[in-house]
CSV table of C-alpha atoms and ligand atoms in Angstrom, one decimal:
chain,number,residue,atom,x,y,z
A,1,UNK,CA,0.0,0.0,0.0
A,2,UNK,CA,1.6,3.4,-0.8
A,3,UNK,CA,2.3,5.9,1.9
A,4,UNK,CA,0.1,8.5,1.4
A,5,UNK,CA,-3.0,5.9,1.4
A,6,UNK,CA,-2.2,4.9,4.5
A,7,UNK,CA,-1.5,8.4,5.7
A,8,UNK,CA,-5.4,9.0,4.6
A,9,UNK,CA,-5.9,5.8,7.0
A,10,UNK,CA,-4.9,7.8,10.0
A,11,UNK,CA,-6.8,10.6,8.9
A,12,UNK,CA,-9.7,8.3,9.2
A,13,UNK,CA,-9.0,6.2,12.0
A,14,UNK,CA,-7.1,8.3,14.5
A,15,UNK,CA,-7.8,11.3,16.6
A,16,UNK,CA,-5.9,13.6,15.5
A,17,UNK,CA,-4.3,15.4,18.4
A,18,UNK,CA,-0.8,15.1,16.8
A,19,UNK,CA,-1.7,16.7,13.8
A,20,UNK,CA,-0.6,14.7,10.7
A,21,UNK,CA,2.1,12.4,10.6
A,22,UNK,CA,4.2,12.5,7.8
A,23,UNK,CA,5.8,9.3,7.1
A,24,UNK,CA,5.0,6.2,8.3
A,25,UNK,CA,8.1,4.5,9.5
A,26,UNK,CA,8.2,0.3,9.0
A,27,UNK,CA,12.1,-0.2,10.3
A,28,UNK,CA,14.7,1.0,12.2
A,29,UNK,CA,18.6,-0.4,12.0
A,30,UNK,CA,20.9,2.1,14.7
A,31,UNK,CA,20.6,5.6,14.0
A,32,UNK,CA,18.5,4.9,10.8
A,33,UNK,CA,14.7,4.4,10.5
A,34,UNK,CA,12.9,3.0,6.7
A,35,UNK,CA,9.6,4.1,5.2
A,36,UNK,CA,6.7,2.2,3.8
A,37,UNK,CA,8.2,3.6,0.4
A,38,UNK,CA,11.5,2.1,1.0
A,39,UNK,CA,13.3,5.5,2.0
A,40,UNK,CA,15.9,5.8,4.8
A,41,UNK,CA,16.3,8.8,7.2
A,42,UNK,CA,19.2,9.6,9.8
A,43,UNK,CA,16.8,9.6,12.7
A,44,UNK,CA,17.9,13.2,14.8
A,45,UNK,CA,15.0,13.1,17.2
A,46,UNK,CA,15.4,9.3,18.4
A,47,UNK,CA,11.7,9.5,18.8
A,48,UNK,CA,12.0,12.3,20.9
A,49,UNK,CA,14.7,11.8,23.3
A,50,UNK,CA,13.8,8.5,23.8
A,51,UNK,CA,15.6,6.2,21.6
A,52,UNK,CA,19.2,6.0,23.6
A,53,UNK,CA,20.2,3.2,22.0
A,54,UNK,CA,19.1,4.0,17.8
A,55,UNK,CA,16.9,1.3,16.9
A,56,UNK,CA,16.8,-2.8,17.2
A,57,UNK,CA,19.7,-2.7,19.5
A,58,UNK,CA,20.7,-6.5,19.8
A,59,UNK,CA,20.9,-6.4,23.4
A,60,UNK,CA,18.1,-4.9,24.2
A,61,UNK,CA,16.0,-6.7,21.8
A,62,UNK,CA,17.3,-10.1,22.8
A,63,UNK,CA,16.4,-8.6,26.9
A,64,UNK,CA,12.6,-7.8,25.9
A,65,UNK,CA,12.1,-10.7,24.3
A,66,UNK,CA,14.0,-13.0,26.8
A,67,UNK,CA,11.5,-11.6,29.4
A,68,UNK,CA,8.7,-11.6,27.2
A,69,UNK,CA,9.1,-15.6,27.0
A,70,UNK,CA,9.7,-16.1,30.3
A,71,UNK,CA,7.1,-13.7,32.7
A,72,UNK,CA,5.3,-10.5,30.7
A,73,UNK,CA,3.9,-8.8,33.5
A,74,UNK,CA,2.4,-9.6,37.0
A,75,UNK,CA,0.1,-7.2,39.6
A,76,UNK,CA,1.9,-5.0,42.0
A,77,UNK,CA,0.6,-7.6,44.6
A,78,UNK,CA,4.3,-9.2,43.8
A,79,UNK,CA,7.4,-8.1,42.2
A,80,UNK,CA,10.1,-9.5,40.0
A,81,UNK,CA,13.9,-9.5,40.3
A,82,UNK,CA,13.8,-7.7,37.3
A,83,UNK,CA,12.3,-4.7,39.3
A,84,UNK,CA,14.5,-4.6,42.1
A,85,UNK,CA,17.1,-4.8,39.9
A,86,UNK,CA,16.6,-1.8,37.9
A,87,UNK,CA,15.4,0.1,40.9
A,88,UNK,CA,18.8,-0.9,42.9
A,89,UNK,CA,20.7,0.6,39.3
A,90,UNK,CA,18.9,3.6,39.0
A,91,UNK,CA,19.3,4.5,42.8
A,92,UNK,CA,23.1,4.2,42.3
A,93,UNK,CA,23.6,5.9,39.2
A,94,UNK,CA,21.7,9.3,39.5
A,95,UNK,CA,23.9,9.1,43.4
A,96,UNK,CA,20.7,8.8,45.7
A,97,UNK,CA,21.6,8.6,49.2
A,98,UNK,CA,20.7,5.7,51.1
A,99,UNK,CA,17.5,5.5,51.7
A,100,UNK,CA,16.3,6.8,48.4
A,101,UNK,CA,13.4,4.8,46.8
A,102,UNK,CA,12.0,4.5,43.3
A,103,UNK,CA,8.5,4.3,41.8
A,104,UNK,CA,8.0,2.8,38.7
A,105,UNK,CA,5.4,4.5,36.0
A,106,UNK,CA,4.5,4.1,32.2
A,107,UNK,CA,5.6,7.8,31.1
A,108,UNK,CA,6.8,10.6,32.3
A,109,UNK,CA,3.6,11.9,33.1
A,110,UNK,CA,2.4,9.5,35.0
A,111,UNK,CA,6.3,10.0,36.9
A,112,UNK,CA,5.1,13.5,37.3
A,113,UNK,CA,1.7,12.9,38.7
A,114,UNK,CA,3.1,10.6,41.5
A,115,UNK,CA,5.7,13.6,41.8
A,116,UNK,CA,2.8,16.2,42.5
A,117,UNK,CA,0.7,13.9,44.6
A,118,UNK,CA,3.8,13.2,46.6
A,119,UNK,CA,4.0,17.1,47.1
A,120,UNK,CA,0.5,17.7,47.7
A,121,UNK,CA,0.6,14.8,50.5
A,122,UNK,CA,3.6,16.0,52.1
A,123,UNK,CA,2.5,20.0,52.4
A,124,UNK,CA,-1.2,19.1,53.5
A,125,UNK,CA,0.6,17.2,56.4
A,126,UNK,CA,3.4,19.6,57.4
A,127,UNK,CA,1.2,22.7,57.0
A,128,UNK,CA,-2.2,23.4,56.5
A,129,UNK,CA,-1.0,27.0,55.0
A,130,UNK,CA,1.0,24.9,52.4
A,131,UNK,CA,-1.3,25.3,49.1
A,132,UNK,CA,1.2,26.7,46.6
A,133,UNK,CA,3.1,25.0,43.9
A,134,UNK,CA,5.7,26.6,41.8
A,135,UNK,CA,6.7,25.7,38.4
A,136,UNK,CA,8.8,28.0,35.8
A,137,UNK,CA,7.5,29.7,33.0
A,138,UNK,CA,8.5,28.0,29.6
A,139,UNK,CA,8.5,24.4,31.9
A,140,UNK,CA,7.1,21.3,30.2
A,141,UNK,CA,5.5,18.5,32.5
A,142,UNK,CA,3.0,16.4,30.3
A,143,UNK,CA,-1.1,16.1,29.0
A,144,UNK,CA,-2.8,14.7,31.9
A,145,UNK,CA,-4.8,17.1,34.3
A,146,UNK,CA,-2.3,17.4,37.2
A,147,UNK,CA,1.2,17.8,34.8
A,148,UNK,CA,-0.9,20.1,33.0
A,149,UNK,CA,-1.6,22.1,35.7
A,150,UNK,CA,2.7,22.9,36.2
A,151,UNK,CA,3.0,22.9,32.6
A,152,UNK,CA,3.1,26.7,31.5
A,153,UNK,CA,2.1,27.5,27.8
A,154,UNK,CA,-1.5,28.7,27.8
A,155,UNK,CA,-2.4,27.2,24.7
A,156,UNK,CA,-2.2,23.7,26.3
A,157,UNK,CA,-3.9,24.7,29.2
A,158,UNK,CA,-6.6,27.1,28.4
A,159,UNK,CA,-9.0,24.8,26.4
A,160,UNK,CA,-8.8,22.6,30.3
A,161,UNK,CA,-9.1,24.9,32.6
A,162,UNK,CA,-10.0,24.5,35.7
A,163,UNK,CA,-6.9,22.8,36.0
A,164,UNK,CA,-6.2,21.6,39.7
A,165,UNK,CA,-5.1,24.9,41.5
A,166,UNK,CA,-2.6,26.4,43.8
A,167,UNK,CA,0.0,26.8,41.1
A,168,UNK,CA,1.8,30.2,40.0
A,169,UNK,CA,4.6,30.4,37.0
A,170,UNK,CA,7.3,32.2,37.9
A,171,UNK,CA,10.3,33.6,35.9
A,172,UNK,CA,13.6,31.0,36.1
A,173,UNK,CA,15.8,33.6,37.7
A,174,UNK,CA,16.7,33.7,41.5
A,175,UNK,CA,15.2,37.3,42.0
A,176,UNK,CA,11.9,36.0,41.1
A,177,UNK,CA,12.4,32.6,43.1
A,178,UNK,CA,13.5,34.6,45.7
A,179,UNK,CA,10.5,37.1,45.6
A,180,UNK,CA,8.2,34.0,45.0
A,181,UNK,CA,9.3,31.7,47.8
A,182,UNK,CA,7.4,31.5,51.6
A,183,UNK,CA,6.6,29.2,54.3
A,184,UNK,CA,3.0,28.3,52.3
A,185,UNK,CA,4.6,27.0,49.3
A,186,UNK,CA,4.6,23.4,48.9
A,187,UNK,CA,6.6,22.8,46.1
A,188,UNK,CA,8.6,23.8,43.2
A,189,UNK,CA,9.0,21.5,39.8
A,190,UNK,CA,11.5,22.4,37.3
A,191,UNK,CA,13.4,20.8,34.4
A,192,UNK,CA,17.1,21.1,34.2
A,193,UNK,CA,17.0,21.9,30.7
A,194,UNK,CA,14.0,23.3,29.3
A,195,UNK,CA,13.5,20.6,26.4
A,196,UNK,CA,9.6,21.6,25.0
A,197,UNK,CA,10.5,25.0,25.3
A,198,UNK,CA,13.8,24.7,22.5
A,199,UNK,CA,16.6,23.1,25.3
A,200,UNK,CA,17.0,26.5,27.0
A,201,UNK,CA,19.4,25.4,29.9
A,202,UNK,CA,17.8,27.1,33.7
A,203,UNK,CA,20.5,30.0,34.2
A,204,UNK,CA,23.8,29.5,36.3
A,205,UNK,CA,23.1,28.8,40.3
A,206,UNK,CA,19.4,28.7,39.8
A,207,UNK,CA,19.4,25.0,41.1
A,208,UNK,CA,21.6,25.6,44.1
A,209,UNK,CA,19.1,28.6,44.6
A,210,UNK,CA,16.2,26.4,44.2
A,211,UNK,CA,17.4,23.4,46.6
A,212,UNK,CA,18.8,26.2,49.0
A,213,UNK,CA,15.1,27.8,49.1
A,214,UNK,CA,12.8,25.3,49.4
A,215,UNK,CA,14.7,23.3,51.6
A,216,UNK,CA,14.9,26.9,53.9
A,217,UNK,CA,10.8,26.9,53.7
A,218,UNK,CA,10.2,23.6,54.2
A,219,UNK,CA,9.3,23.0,50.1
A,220,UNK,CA,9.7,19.9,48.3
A,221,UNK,CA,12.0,20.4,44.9
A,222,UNK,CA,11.1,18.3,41.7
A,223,UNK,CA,13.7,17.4,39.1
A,224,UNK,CA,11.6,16.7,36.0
A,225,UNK,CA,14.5,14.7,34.3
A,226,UNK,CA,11.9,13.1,31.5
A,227,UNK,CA,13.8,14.4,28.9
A,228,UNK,CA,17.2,15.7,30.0
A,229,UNK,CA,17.6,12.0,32.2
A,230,UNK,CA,19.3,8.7,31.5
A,231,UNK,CA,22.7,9.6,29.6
A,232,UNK,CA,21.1,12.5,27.0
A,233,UNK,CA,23.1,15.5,28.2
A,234,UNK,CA,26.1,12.9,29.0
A,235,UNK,CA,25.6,12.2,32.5
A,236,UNK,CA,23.0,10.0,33.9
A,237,UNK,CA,21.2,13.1,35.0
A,238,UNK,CA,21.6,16.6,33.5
A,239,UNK,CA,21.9,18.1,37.5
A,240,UNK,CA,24.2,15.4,38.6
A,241,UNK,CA,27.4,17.5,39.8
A,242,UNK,CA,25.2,20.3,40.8
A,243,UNK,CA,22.4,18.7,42.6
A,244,UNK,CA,24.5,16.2,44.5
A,245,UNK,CA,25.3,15.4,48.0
A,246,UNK,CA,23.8,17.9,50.3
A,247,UNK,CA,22.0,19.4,47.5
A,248,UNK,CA,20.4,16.4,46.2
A,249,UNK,CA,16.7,16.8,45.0
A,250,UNK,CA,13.8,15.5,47.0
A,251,UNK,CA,12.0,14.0,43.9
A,252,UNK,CA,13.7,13.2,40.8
A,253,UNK,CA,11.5,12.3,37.8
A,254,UNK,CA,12.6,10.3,34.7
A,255,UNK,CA,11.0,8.3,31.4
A,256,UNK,CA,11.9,8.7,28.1
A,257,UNK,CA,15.6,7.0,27.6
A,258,UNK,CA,14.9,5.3,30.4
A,259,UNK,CA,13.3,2.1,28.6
A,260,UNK,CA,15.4,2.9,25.3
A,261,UNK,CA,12.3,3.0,23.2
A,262,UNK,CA,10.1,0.9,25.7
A,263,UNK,CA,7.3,2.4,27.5
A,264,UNK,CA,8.5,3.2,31.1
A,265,UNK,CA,8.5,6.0,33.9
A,266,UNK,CA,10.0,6.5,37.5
A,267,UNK,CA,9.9,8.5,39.8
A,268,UNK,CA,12.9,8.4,42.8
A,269,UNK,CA,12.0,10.3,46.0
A,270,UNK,CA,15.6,11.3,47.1
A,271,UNK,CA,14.8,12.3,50.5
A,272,UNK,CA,13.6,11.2,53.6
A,273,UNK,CA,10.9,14.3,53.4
A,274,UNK,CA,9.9,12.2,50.3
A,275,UNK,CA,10.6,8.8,50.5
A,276,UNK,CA,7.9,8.1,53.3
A,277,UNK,CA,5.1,10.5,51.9
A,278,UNK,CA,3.1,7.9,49.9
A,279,UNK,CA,2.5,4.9,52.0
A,280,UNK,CA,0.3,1.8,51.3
A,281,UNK,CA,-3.2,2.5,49.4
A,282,UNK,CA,-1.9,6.4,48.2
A,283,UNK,CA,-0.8,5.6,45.1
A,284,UNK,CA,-0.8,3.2,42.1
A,285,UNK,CA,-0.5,1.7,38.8
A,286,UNK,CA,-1.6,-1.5,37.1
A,287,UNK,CA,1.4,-1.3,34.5
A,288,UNK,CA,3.9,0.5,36.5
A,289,UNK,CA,7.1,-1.7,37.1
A,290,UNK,CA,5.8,-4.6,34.2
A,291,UNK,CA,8.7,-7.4,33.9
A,292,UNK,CA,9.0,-6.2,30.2
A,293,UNK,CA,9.6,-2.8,31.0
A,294,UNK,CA,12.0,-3.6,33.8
A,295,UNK,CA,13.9,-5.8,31.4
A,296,UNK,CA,14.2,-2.9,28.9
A,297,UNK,CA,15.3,-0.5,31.3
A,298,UNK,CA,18.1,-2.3,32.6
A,299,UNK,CA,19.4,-3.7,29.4
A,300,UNK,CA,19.9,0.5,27.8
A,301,UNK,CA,21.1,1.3,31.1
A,302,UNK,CA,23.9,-2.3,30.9
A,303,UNK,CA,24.3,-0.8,26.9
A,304,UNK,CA,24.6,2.7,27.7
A,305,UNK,CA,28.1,1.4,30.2
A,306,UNK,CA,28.8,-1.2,28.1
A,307,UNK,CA,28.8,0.9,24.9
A,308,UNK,CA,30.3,4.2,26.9
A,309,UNK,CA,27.5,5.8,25.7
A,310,UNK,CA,27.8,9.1,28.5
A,311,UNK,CA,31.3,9.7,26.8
A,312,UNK,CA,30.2,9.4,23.0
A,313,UNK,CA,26.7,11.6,23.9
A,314,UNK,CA,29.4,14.1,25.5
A,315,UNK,CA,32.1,14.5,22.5
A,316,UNK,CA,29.3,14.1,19.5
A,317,UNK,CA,27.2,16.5,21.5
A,318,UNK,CA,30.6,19.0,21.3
A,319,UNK,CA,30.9,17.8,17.4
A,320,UNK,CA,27.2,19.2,16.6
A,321,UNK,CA,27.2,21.7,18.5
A,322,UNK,CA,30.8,23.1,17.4
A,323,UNK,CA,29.3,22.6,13.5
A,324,UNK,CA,26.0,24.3,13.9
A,325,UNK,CA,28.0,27.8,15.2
A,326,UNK,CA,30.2,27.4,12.2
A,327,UNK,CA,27.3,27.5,9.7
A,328,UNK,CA,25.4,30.7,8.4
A,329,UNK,CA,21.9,31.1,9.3
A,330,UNK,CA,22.1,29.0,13.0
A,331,UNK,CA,22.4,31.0,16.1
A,332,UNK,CA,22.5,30.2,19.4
A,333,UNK,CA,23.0,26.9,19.5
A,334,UNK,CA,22.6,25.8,23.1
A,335,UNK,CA,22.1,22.3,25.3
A,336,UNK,CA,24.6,19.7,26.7
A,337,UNK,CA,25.3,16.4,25.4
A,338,UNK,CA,23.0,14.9,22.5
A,339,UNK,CA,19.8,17.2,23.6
A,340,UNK,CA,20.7,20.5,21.5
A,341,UNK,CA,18.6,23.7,20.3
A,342,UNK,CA,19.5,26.2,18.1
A,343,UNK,CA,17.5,29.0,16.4
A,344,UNK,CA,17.0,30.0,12.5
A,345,UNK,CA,17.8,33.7,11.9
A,346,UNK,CA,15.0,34.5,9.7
A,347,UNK,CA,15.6,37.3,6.8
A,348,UNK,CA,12.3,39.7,6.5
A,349,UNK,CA,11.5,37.8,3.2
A,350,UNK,CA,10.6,34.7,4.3
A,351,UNK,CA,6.7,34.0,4.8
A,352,UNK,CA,5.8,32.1,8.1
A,353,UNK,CA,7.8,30.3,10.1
A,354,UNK,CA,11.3,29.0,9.2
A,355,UNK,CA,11.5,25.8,11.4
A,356,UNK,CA,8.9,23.5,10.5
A,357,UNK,CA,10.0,24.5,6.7
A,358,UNK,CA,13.3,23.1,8.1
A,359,UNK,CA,12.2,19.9,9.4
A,360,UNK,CA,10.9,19.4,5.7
A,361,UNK,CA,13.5,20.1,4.0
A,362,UNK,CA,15.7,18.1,6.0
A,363,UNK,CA,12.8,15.4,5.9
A,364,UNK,CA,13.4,15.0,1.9
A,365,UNK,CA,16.7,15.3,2.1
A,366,UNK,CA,16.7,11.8,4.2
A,367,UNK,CA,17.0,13.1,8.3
A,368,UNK,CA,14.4,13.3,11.0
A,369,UNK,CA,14.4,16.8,12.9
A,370,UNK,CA,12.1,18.3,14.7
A,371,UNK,CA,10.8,22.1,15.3
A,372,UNK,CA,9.9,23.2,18.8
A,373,UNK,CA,9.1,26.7,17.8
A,374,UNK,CA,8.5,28.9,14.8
A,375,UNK,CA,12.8,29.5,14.0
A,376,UNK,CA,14.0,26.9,17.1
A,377,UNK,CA,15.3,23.7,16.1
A,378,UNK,CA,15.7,20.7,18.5
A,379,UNK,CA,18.1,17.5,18.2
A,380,UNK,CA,17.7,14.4,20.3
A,381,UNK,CA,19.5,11.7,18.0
A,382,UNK,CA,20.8,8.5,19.7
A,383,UNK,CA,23.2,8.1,21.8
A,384,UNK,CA,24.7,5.9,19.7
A,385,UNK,CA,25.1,8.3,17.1
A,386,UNK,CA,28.5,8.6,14.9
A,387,UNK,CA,30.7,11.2,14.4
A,388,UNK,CA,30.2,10.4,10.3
A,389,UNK,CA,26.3,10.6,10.8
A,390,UNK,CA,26.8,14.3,12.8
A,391,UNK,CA,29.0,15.2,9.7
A,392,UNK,CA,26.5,13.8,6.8
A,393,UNK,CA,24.0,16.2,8.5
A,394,UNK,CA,26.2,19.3,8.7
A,395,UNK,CA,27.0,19.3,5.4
A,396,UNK,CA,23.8,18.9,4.4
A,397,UNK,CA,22.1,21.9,6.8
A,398,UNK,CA,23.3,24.8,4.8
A,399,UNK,CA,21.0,23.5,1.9
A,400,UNK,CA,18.8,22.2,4.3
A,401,UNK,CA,18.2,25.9,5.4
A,402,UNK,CA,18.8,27.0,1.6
A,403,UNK,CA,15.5,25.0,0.7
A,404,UNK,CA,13.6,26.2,3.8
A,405,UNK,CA,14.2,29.9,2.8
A,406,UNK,CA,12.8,29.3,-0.6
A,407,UNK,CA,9.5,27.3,0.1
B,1,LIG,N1,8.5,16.1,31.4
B,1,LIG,C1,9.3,16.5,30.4
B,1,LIG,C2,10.4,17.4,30.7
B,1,LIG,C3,9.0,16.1,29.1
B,1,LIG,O1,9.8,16.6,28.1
B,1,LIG,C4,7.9,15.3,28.8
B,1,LIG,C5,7.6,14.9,27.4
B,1,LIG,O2,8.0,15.5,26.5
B,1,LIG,C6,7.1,14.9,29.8
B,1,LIG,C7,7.4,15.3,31.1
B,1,LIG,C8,6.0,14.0,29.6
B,1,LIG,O3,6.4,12.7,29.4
B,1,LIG,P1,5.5,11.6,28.6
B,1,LIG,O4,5.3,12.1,27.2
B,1,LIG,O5,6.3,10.4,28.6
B,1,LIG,O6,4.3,11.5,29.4
């Protein structure tokens, strides 16, 4: 069946919230994924942030379907060595401190949600007074009702309001943390790196500010690591080094790369303020912690190590980025590791917005990008990416951009 039938099948058959797709992919070999028409792209977006390992990574394939064949999924009336397992890894790697303990979810979302009820829970029983929730401006959380309510852009929110309450946006700078933060404030959830937004990274010592306030008025302080977590930005977690030790987070939240392409979520309560919030019958999941998922999260996490994936997501990160400033018509290209923004300058002449142009340009010339904004450009490519696939697409941007300008 040809590709834009089926395309017309969607139309038909699927709500479309996502607005059209516009290929639909068949197969996917390491950094490369096939359409229905037999065409190959360099994938750039790895599914958005979430393919660590490219696709059909042997190890991780052969660890999904070991599992698969062995126990697919059982109620959270028991567990699974596979769970303990990854929870024991993912404790040690983002450097909790003893004591720390880990939820398991289906999506970041859901990470979130358990995240926010953990907040809620903990502020109604220090302090009555405690009924406000911080979150940035520009800050991305997920769809559901409760993520929505921290998540900032208006056009999200307004078609669902009333969204559950309590919650102010507030400027990422340390005067208006400062100006914002009091005894009656419950919580305050931030990404790292602003990923939705165009990878804007939080400005220098607003996370020490953040962990020092909170902590100061007795607030609970959400990492939302969905996107920046689990190798992207070349550590395990993009605040590792500067949320650490005394300055750990209370709640740490992480999907996406996680599962390496496999449906998963967590959520690690850091510290004792949060790990004994949500006791026995306060929260839940039928799915959560699934032997499959479990399986797929410790096999990217055994490839990431194996593979040293931290390293290569550090240096190709430096390759990219270093080649996008060297080419006409990219400025400020920003992000750490393989999670990278950059803008389009746009000359008068151009009619509507440059990026999504981009993305389809770079689309026919055979590599997946994705636009977060009207001239903002985001790349997310595997972490297994090569330093000839970053080259093949720097040569190609400048006509990449050529073609954009003329459509
Ligand atoms: N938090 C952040 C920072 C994200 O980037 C995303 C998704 O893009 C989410 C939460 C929501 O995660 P999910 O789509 O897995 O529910």
């Amino acid at each position: 069946m040809r590709q834009q039938d089926l395309l017309d099948d969607y139309r038909n058959d699927l709500l479309g919230v996502f607005g059209d797709p516009t290929l639909v992919l068949t197969e996917g070999k390491g950094c490369f994924v096939t359409d229905t028409d037999g065409r190959t792209y360099l994938d750039l977006l790895g599914g958005i942030a979430v393919n660590a390992l490219g696709h059909g990574h042997a190890a991780w394939t052969e660890a999904i379907s070991h599992q698969a064949g062995r126990l697919g999924h059982v109620s959270n009336f028991f567990t699974t060595p596979e769970q303990l397992r990854l929870a024991r890894k993912l404790l040690e790697i983002t450097g909790a401190p003893d004591g720390a303990k880990a939820f398991f979810t289906n999506s970041g979302t859901e990470a979130n949600e358990a995240a926010l009820k953990l907040v809620r829970s903990h502020g109604n029983s220090a302090d009555p007074r405690k009924i406000r929730l911080l979150a940035l401006k520009h800050g991305f959380h997920g769809r559901s009702t409760g993520a929505l309510a921290v998540t900032s852009k208006e056009a999200y929110r307004a078609p669902f309001e009333p969204l559950p309450g309590g919650v102010e946006f507030i400027d990422p700078t340390v005067d208006a943390l400062e100006h914002a933060m009091d005894e009656d404030v419950a919580g305050l959830i931030l990404e790292p790196i602003q990923g939705e937004a165009g990878v804007h990274p939080l400005p220098e010592g607003f996370l020490e500010a953040a962990r020092r306030l909170t902590k100061d008025n007795g607030a609970l302080l959400v990492v939302d690591e969905v996107q920046t977590g689990m190798g992207r930005t070349g550590q395990w977690l993009a605040s590792q080094g500067t949320l650490s030790g005394e300055l750990v987070p209370d709640v740490v939240t992480l999907a996406k790369s996680l599962g390496g392409g496999f449906p998963i979520g967590a959520m690690l309560a850091m510290t004792p303020d949060a790990t004994d919030v949500l006791g026995p019958g306060k929260h839940g999941t039928t799915f959560g912690g699934n032997p499959l998922a479990m399986a797929a999260g410790l096999a990217t996490i055994q490839a990431i190590e194996d593979e040293d994936l931290l390293e290569n997501a550090r240096t190709m990160g430096r390759r990219l980025r270093d080649g996008l400033r060297a080419i006409d018509g990219v400025v400020d290209v920003r992000g750490n590791g393989l999670l990278i923004g950059f803008d389009l300058e746009n000359s008068n002449s151009v009619e509507g917005p440059l990026g999504p142009k981009a993305v389809s340009a770079a689309r026919e010339r055979g590599f997946i990008i994705n636009a977060t904004g009207p001239s903002t450009l985001r790349l997310a490519p595997p972490l297994i990416i090569e330093g000839t696939h970053v080259d093949a697409f720097l040569e190609a941007l400048p006509a990449i951009l050529e073609a954009a300008h003329d459509a």
